[in-house]
mmCIF file of C-alpha atoms (C1' of nucleotides) in Angstrom:
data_model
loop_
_atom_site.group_PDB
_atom_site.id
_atom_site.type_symbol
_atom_site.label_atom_id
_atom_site.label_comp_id
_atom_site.label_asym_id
_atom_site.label_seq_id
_atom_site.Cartn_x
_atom_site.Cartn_y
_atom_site.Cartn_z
ATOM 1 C CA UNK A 1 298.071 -89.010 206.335
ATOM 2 C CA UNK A 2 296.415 -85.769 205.302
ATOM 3 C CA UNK A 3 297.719 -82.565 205.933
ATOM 4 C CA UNK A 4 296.247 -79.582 205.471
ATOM 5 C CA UNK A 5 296.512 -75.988 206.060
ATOM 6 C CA UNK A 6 294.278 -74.108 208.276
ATOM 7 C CA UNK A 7 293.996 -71.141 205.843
ATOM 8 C CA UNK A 8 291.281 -69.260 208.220
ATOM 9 C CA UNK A 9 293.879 -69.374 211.240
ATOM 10 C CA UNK A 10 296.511 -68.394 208.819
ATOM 11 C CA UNK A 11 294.169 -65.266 207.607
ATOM 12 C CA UNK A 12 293.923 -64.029 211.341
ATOM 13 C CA UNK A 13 297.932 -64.396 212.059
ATOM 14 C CA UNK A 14 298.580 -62.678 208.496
ATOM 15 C CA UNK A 15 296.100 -59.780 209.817
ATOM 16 C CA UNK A 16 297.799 -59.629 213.350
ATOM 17 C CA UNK A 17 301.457 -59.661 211.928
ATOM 18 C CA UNK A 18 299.899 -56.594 209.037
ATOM 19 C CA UNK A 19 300.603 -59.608 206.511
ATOM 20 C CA UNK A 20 298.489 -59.422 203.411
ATOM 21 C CA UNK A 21 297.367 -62.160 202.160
ATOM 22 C CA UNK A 22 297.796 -61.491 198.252
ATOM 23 C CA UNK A 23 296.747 -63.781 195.451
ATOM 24 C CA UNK A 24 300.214 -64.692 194.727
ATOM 25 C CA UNK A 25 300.375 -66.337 198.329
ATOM 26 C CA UNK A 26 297.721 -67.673 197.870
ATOM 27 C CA UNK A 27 298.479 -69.638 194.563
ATOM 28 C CA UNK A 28 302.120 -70.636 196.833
ATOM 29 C CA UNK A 29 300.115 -72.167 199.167
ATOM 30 C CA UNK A 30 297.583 -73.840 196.965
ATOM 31 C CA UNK A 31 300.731 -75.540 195.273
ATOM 32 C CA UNK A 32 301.563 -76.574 198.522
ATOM 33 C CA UNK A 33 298.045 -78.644 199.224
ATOM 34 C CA UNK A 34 297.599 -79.730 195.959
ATOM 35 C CA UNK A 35 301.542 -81.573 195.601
ATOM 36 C CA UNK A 36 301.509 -82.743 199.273
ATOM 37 C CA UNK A 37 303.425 -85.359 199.132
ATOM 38 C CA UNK A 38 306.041 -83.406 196.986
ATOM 39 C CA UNK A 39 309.112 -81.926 198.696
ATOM 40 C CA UNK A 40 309.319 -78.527 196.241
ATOM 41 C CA UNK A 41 311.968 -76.703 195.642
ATOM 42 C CA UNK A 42 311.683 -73.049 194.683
ATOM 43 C CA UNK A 43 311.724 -73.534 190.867
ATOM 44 C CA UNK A 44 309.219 -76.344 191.112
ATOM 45 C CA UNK A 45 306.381 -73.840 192.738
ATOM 46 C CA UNK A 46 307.819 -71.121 190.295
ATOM 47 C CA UNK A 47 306.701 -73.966 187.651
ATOM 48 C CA UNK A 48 303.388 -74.680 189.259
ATOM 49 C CA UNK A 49 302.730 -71.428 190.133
ATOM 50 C CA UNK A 50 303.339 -69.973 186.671
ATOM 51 C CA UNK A 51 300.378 -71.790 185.193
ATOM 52 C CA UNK A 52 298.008 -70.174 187.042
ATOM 53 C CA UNK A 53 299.491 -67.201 187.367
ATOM 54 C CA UNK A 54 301.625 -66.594 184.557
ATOM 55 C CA UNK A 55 303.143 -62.973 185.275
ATOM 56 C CA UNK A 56 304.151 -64.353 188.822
ATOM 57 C CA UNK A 57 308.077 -63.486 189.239
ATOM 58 C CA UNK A 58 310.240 -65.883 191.022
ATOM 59 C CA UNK A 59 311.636 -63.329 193.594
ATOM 60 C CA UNK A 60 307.784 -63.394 194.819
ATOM 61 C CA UNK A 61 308.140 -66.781 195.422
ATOM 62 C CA UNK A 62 311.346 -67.014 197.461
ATOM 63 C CA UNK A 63 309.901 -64.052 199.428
ATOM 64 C CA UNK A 64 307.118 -65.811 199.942
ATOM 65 C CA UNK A 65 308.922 -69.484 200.745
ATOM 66 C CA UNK A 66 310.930 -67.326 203.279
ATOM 67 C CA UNK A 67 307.916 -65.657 204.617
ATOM 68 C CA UNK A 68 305.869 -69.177 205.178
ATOM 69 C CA UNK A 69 308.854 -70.550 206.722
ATOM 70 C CA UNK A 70 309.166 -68.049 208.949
ATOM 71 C CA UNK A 71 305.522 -68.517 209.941
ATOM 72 C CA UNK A 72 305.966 -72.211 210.279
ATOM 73 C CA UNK A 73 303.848 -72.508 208.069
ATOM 74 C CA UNK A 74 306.397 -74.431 205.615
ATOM 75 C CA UNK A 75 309.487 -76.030 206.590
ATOM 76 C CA UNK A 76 312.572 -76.089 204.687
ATOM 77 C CA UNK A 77 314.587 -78.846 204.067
ATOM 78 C CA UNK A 78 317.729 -79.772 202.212
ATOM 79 C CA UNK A 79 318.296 -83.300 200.222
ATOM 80 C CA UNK A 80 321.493 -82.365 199.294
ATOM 81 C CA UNK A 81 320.822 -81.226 195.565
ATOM 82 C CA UNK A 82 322.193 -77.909 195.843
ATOM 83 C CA UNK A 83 318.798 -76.352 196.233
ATOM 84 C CA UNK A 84 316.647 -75.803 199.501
ATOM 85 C CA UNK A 85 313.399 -78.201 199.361
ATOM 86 C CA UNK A 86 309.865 -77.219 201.191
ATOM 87 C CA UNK A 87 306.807 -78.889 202.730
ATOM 88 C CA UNK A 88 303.926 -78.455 205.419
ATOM 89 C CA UNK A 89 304.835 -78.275 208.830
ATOM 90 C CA UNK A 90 302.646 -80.649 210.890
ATOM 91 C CA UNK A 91 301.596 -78.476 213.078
ATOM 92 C CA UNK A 92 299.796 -81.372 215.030
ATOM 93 C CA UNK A 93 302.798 -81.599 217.322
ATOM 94 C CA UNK A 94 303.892 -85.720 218.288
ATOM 95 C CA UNK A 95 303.550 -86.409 214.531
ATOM 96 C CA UNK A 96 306.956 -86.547 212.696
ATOM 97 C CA UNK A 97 308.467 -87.919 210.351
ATOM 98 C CA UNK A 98 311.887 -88.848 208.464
ATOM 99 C CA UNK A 99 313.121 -88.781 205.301
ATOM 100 C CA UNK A 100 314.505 -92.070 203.648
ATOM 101 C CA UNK A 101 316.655 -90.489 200.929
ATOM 102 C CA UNK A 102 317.744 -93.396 197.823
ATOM 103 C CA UNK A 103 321.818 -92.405 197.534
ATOM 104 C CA UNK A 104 321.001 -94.613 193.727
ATOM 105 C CA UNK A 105 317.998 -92.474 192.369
ATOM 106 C CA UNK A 106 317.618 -89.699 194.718
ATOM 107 C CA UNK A 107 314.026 -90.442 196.065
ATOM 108 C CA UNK A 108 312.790 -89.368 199.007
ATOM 109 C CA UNK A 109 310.113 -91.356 200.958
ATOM 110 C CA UNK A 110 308.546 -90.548 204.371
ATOM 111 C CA UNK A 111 308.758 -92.394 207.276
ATOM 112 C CA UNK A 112 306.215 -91.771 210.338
ATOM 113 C CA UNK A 113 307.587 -92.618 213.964
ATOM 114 C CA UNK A 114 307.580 -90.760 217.205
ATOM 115 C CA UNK A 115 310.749 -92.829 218.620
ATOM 116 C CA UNK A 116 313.088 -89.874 218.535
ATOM 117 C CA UNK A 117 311.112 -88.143 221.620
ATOM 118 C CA UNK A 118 312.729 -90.385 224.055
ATOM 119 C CA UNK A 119 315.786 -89.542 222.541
ATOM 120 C CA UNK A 120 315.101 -85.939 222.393
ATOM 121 C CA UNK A 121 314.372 -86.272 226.107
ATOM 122 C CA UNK A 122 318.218 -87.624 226.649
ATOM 123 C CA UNK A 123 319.618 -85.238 224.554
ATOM 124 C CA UNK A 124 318.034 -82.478 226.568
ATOM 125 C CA UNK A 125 318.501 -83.981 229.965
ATOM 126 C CA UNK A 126 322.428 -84.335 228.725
ATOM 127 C CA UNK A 127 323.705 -81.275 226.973
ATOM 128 C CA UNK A 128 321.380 -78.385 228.307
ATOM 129 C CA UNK A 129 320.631 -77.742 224.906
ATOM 130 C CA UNK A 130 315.956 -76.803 224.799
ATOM 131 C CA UNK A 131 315.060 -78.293 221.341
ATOM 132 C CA UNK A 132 312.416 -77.046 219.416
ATOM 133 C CA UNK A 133 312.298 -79.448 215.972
ATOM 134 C CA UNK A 134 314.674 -82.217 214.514
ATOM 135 C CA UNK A 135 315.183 -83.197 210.866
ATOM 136 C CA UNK A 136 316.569 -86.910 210.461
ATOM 137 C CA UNK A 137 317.740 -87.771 207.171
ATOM 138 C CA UNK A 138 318.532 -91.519 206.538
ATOM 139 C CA UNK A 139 320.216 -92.486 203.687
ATOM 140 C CA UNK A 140 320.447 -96.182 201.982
ATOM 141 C CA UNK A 141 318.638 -97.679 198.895
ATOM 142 C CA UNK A 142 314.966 -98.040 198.217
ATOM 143 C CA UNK A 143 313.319 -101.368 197.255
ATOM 144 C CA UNK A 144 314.201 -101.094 193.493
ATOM 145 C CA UNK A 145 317.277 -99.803 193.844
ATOM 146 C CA UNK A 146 318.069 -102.292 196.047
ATOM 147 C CA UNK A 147 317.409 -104.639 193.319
ATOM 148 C CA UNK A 148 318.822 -102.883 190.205
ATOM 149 C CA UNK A 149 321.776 -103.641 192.338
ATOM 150 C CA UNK A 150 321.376 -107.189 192.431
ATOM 151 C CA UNK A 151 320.752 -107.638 189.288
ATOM 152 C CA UNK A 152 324.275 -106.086 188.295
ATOM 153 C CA UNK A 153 325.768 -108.623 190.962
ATOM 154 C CA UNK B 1 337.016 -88.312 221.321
ATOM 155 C CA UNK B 2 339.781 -88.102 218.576
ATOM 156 C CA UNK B 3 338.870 -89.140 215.481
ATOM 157 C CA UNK B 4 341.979 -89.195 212.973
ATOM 158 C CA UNK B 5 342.251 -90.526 209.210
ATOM 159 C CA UNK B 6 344.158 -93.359 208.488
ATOM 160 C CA UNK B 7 346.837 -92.033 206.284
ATOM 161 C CA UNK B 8 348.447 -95.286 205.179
ATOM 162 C CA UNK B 9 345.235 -96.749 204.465
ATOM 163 C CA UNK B 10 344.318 -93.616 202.277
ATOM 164 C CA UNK B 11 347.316 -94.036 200.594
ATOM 165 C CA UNK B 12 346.491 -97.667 199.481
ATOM 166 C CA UNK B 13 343.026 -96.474 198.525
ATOM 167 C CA UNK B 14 344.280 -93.912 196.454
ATOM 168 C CA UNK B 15 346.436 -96.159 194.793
ATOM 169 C CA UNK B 16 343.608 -98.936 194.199
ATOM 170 C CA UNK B 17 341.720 -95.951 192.628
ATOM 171 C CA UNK B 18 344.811 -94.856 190.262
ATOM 172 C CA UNK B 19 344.162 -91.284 192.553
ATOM 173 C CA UNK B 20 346.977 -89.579 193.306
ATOM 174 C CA UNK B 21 348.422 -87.705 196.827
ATOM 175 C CA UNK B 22 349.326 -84.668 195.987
ATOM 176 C CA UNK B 23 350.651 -82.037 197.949
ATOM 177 C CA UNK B 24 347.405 -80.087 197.715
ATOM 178 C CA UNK B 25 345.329 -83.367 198.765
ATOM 179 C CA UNK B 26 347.961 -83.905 202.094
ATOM 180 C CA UNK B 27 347.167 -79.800 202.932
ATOM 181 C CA UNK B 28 343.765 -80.610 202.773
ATOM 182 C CA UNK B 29 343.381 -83.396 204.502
ATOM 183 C CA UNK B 30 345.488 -81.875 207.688
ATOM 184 C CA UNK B 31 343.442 -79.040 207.729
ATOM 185 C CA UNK B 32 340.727 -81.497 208.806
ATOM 186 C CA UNK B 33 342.662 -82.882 211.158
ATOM 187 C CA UNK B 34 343.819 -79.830 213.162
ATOM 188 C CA UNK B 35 340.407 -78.424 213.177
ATOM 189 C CA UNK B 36 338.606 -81.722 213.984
ATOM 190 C CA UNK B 37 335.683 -80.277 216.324
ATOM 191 C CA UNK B 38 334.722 -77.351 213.163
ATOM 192 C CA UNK B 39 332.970 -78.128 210.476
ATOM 193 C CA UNK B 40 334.324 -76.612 207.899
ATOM 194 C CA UNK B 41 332.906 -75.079 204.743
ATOM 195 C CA UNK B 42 335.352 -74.805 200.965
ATOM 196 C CA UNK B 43 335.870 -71.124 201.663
ATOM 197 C CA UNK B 44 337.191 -72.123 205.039
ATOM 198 C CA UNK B 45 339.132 -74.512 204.314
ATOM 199 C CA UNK B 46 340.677 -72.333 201.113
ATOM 200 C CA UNK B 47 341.807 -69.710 203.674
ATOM 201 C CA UNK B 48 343.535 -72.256 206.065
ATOM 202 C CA UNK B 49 345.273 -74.007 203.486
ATOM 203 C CA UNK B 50 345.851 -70.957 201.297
ATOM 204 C CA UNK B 51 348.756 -70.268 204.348
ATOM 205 C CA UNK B 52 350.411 -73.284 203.641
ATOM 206 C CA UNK B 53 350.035 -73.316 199.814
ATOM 207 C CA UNK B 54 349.493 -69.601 198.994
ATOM 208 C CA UNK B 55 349.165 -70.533 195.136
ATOM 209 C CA UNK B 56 346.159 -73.233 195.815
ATOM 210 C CA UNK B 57 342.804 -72.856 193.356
ATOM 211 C CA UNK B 58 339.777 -72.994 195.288
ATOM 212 C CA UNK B 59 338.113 -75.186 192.766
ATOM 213 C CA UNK B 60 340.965 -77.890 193.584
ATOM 214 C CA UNK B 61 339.281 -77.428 197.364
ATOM 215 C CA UNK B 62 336.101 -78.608 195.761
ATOM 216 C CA UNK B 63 337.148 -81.157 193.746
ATOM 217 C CA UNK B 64 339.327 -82.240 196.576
ATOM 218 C CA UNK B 65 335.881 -81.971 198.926
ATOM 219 C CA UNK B 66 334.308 -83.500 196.368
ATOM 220 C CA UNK B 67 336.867 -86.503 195.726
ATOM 221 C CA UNK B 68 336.874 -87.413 199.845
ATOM 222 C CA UNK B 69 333.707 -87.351 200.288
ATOM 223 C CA UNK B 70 332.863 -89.909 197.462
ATOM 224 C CA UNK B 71 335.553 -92.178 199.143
ATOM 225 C CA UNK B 72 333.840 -91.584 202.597
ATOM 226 C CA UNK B 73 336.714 -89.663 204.093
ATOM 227 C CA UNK B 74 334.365 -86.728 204.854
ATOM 228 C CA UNK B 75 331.066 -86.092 205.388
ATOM 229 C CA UNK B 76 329.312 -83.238 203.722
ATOM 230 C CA UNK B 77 327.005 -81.565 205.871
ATOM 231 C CA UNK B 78 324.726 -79.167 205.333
ATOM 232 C CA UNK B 79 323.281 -76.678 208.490
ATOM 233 C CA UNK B 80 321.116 -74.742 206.140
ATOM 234 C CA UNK B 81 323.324 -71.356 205.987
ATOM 235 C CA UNK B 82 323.635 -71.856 202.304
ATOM 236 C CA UNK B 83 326.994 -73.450 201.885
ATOM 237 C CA UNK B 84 328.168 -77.465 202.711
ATOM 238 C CA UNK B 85 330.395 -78.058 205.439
ATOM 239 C CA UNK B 86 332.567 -81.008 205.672
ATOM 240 C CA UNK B 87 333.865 -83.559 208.636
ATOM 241 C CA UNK B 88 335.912 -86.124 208.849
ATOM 242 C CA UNK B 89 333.763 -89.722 208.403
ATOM 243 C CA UNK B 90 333.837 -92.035 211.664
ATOM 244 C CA UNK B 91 334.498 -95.269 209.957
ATOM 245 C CA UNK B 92 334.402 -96.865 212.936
ATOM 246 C CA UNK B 93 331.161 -98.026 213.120
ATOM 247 C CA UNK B 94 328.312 -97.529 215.839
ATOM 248 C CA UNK B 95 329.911 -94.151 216.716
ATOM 249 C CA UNK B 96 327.258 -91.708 215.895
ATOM 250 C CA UNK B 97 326.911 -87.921 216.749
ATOM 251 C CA UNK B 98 324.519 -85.934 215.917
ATOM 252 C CA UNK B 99 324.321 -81.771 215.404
ATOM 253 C CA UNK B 100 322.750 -79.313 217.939
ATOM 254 C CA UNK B 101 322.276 -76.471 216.245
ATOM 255 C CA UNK B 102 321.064 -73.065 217.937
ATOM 256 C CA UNK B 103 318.290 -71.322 215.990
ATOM 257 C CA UNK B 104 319.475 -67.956 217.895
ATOM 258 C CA UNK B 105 323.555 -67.382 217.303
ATOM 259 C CA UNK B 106 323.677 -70.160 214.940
ATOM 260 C CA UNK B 107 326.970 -72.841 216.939
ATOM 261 C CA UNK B 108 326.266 -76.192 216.192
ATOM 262 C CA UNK B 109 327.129 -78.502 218.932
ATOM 263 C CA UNK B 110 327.972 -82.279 218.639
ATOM 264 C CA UNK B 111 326.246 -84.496 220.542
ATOM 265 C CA UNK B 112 327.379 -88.678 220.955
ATOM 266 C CA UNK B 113 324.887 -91.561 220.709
ATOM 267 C CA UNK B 114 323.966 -94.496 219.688
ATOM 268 C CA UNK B 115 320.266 -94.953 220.442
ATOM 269 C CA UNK B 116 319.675 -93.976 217.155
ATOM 270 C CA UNK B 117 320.236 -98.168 216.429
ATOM 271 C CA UNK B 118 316.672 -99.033 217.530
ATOM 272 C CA UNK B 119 314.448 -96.654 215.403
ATOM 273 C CA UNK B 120 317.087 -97.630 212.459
ATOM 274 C CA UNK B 121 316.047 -101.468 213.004
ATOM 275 C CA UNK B 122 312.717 -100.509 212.883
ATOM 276 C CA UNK B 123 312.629 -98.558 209.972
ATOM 277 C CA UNK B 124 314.643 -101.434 208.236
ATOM 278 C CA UNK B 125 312.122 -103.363 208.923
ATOM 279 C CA UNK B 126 309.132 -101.744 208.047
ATOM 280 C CA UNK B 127 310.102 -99.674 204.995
ATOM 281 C CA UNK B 128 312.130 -102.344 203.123
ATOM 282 C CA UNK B 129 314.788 -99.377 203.229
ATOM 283 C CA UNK B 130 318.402 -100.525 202.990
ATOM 284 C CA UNK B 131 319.854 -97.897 205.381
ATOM 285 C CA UNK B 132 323.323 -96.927 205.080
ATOM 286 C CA UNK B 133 323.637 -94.001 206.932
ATOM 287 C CA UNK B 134 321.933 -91.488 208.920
ATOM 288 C CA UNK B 135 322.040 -87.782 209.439
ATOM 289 C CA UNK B 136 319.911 -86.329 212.781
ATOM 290 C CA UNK B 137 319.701 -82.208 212.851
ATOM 291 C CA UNK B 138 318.460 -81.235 216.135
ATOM 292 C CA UNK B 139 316.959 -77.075 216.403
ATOM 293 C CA UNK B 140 316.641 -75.472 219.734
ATOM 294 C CA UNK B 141 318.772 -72.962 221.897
ATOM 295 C CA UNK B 142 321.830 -73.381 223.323
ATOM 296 C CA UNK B 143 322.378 -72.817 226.891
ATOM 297 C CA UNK B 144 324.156 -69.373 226.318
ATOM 298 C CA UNK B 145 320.843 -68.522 224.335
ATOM 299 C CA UNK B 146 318.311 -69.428 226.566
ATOM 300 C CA UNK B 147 319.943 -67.204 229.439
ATOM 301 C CA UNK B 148 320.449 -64.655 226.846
ATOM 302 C CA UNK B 149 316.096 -65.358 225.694
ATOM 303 C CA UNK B 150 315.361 -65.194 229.897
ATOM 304 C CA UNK B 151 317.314 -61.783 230.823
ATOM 305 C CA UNK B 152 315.248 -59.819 227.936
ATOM 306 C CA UNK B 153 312.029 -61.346 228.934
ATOM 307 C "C1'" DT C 1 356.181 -90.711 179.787
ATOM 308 C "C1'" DT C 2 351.346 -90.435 180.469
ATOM 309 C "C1'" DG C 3 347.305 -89.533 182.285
ATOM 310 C "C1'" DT C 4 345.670 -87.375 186.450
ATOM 311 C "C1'" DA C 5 345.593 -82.959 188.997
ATOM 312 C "C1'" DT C 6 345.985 -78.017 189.297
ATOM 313 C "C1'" DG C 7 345.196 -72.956 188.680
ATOM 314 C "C1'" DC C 8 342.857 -69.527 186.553
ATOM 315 C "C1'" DA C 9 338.969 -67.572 184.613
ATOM 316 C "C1'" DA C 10 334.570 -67.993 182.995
ATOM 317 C "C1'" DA C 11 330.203 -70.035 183.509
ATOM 318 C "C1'" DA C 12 326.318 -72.011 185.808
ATOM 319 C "C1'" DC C 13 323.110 -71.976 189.453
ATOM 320 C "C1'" DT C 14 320.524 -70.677 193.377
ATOM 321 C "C1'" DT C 15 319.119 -66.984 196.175
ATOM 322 C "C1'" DT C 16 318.962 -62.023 197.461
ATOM 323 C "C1'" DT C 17 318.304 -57.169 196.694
ATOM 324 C "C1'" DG C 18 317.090 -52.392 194.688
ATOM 325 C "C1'" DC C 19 313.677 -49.921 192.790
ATOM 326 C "C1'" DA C 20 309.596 -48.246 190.532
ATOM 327 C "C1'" DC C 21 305.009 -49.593 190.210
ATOM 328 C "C1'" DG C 22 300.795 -52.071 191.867
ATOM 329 C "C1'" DC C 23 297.354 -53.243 194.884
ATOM 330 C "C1'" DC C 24 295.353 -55.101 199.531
ATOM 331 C "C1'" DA C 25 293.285 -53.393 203.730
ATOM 332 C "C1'" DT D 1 295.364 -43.474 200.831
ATOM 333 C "C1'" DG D 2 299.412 -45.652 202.796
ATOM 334 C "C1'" DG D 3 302.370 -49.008 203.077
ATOM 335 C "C1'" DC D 4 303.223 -53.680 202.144
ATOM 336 C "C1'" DG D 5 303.912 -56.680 198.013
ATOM 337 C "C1'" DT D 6 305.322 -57.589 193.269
ATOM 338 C "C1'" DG D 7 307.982 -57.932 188.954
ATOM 339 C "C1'" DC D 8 312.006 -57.154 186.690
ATOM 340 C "C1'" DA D 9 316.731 -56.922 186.380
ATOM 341 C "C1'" DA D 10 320.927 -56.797 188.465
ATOM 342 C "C1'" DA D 11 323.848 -58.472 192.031
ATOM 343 C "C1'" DA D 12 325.692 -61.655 195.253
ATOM 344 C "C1'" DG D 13 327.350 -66.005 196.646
ATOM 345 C "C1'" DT D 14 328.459 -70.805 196.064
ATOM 346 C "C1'" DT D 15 329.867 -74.447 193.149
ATOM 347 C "C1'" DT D 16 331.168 -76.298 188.562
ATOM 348 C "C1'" DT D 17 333.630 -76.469 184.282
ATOM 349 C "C1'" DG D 18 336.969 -75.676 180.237
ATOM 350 C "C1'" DC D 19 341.465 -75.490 179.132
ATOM 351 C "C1'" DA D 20 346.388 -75.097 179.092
ATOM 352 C "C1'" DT D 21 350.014 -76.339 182.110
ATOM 353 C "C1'" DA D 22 352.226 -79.035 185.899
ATOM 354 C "C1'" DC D 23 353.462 -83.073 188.061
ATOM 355 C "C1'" DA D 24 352.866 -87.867 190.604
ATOM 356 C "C1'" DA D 25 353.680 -92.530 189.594
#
DNA sequence: TTGTATGCAAAACTTTTGCACGCCA
DNA sequence: TGGCGTGCAAAAGTTTTGCATACAA
């Protein structure tokens, strides 16, 4: 699954909302392509970002997190660790996916499905609530965690 | 749907653990019982217990927080406004809810199911994920906000 | 009595903000 | 050129930790 950001449509909403699109951002968002399937916090691009860019300041990057996320661009997400967590919103509607958090080692692995619609569509029909995104977070033990465990047994 | 915490069942857990009940543990602990629909956040529950207890720490509310949710009492939740909130744990089984949360004023609703089963089976199966638990986050307006959204357009 | 728990204060972290300067459009 | 963006440092906010004292078992 490759996903990629359409940095020409990006250009012309940055240029309608009087956005500029600075080299800073544009090192953010290269981080972004280049660590796909990464879930980055804020210090991690600060890390990344600081190789290229070495006089980068990490207030530019929250800014810019916040900025991207606002766009929908990015979407923010929280494992739990006491820090917020970002990665590429699939724009490409239908096409979600979970987390599978390890509660042992703290990895995070993706999980495709489109399932939840019909349970979106029961939710909505239920509770008069319009929904616009989900996050599902499922937590257990990955494969070898699973059997580090059994080997302790 | 009331959801209590079995006290004498606590107790004996406690005890197993060498943990003690302390006053400050019991204040806690009804605080999340009279306010079973919030989900409350450490500074929240410092101020309700604080009437009770008026010489309570607020790091004893975190390490209490802390202490009940390793034992699976609560649940620490997390609704992205930059502190955890707890609730009480449904032990009993297949009982799910999941949060509504309203991009616009912010209430997070509760919402019961159990469909959730099906895509948990199937991720089970396909991932090789032991899956212990599951958290589902659903964004969107509430019905309050979505009148509010139509009058202004 | 003994080791766990508490309260207070300080520290550690993450994230936000103010402000002077820099630079994209 | 004008105004948005940046870097730095300070501030704000949440959570953790060290330590002497208190107290449940």
């Amino acid at each position: 699954m490759t996903m990629t950001i359409d940095m020409s449509d990006l250009r012309r909403r940055f240029h309608d909302m009087q956005y500029k699109m600075t080299p800073q951002r544009e090192i953010i968002l290269r981080a972004f392509i280049d660590f796909q399937d990464k879930h980055l916090s804020a210090e991690d691009i600060y890390q990344i970002v600081r190789k290229r860019s070495p006089e980068i300041g990490l207030a530019t990057v929250y800014r810019t997190l916040e900025l991207l996320s606002d766009l929908e661009v990015l979407k923010k997400l929280d494992f739990g660790d006491g820090r917020s967590r970002y990665e590429i919103n699939e724009t490409n509607s239908s096409h979600h996916h979970h987390h599978l958090i390890c509660l042992l080692c703290g990895s995070v692995k993706e999980f495709e499905d489109d399932l939840l619609e019909t349970l979106e569509n029961a939710i909505a029909q239920k509770s008069n609530f319009l929904i616009v995104d989900h996050q599902l977070k499922i937590y257990g033990y990955c494969l070898a965690c699973q059997q580090k465990r059994n080997n302790v047994d």
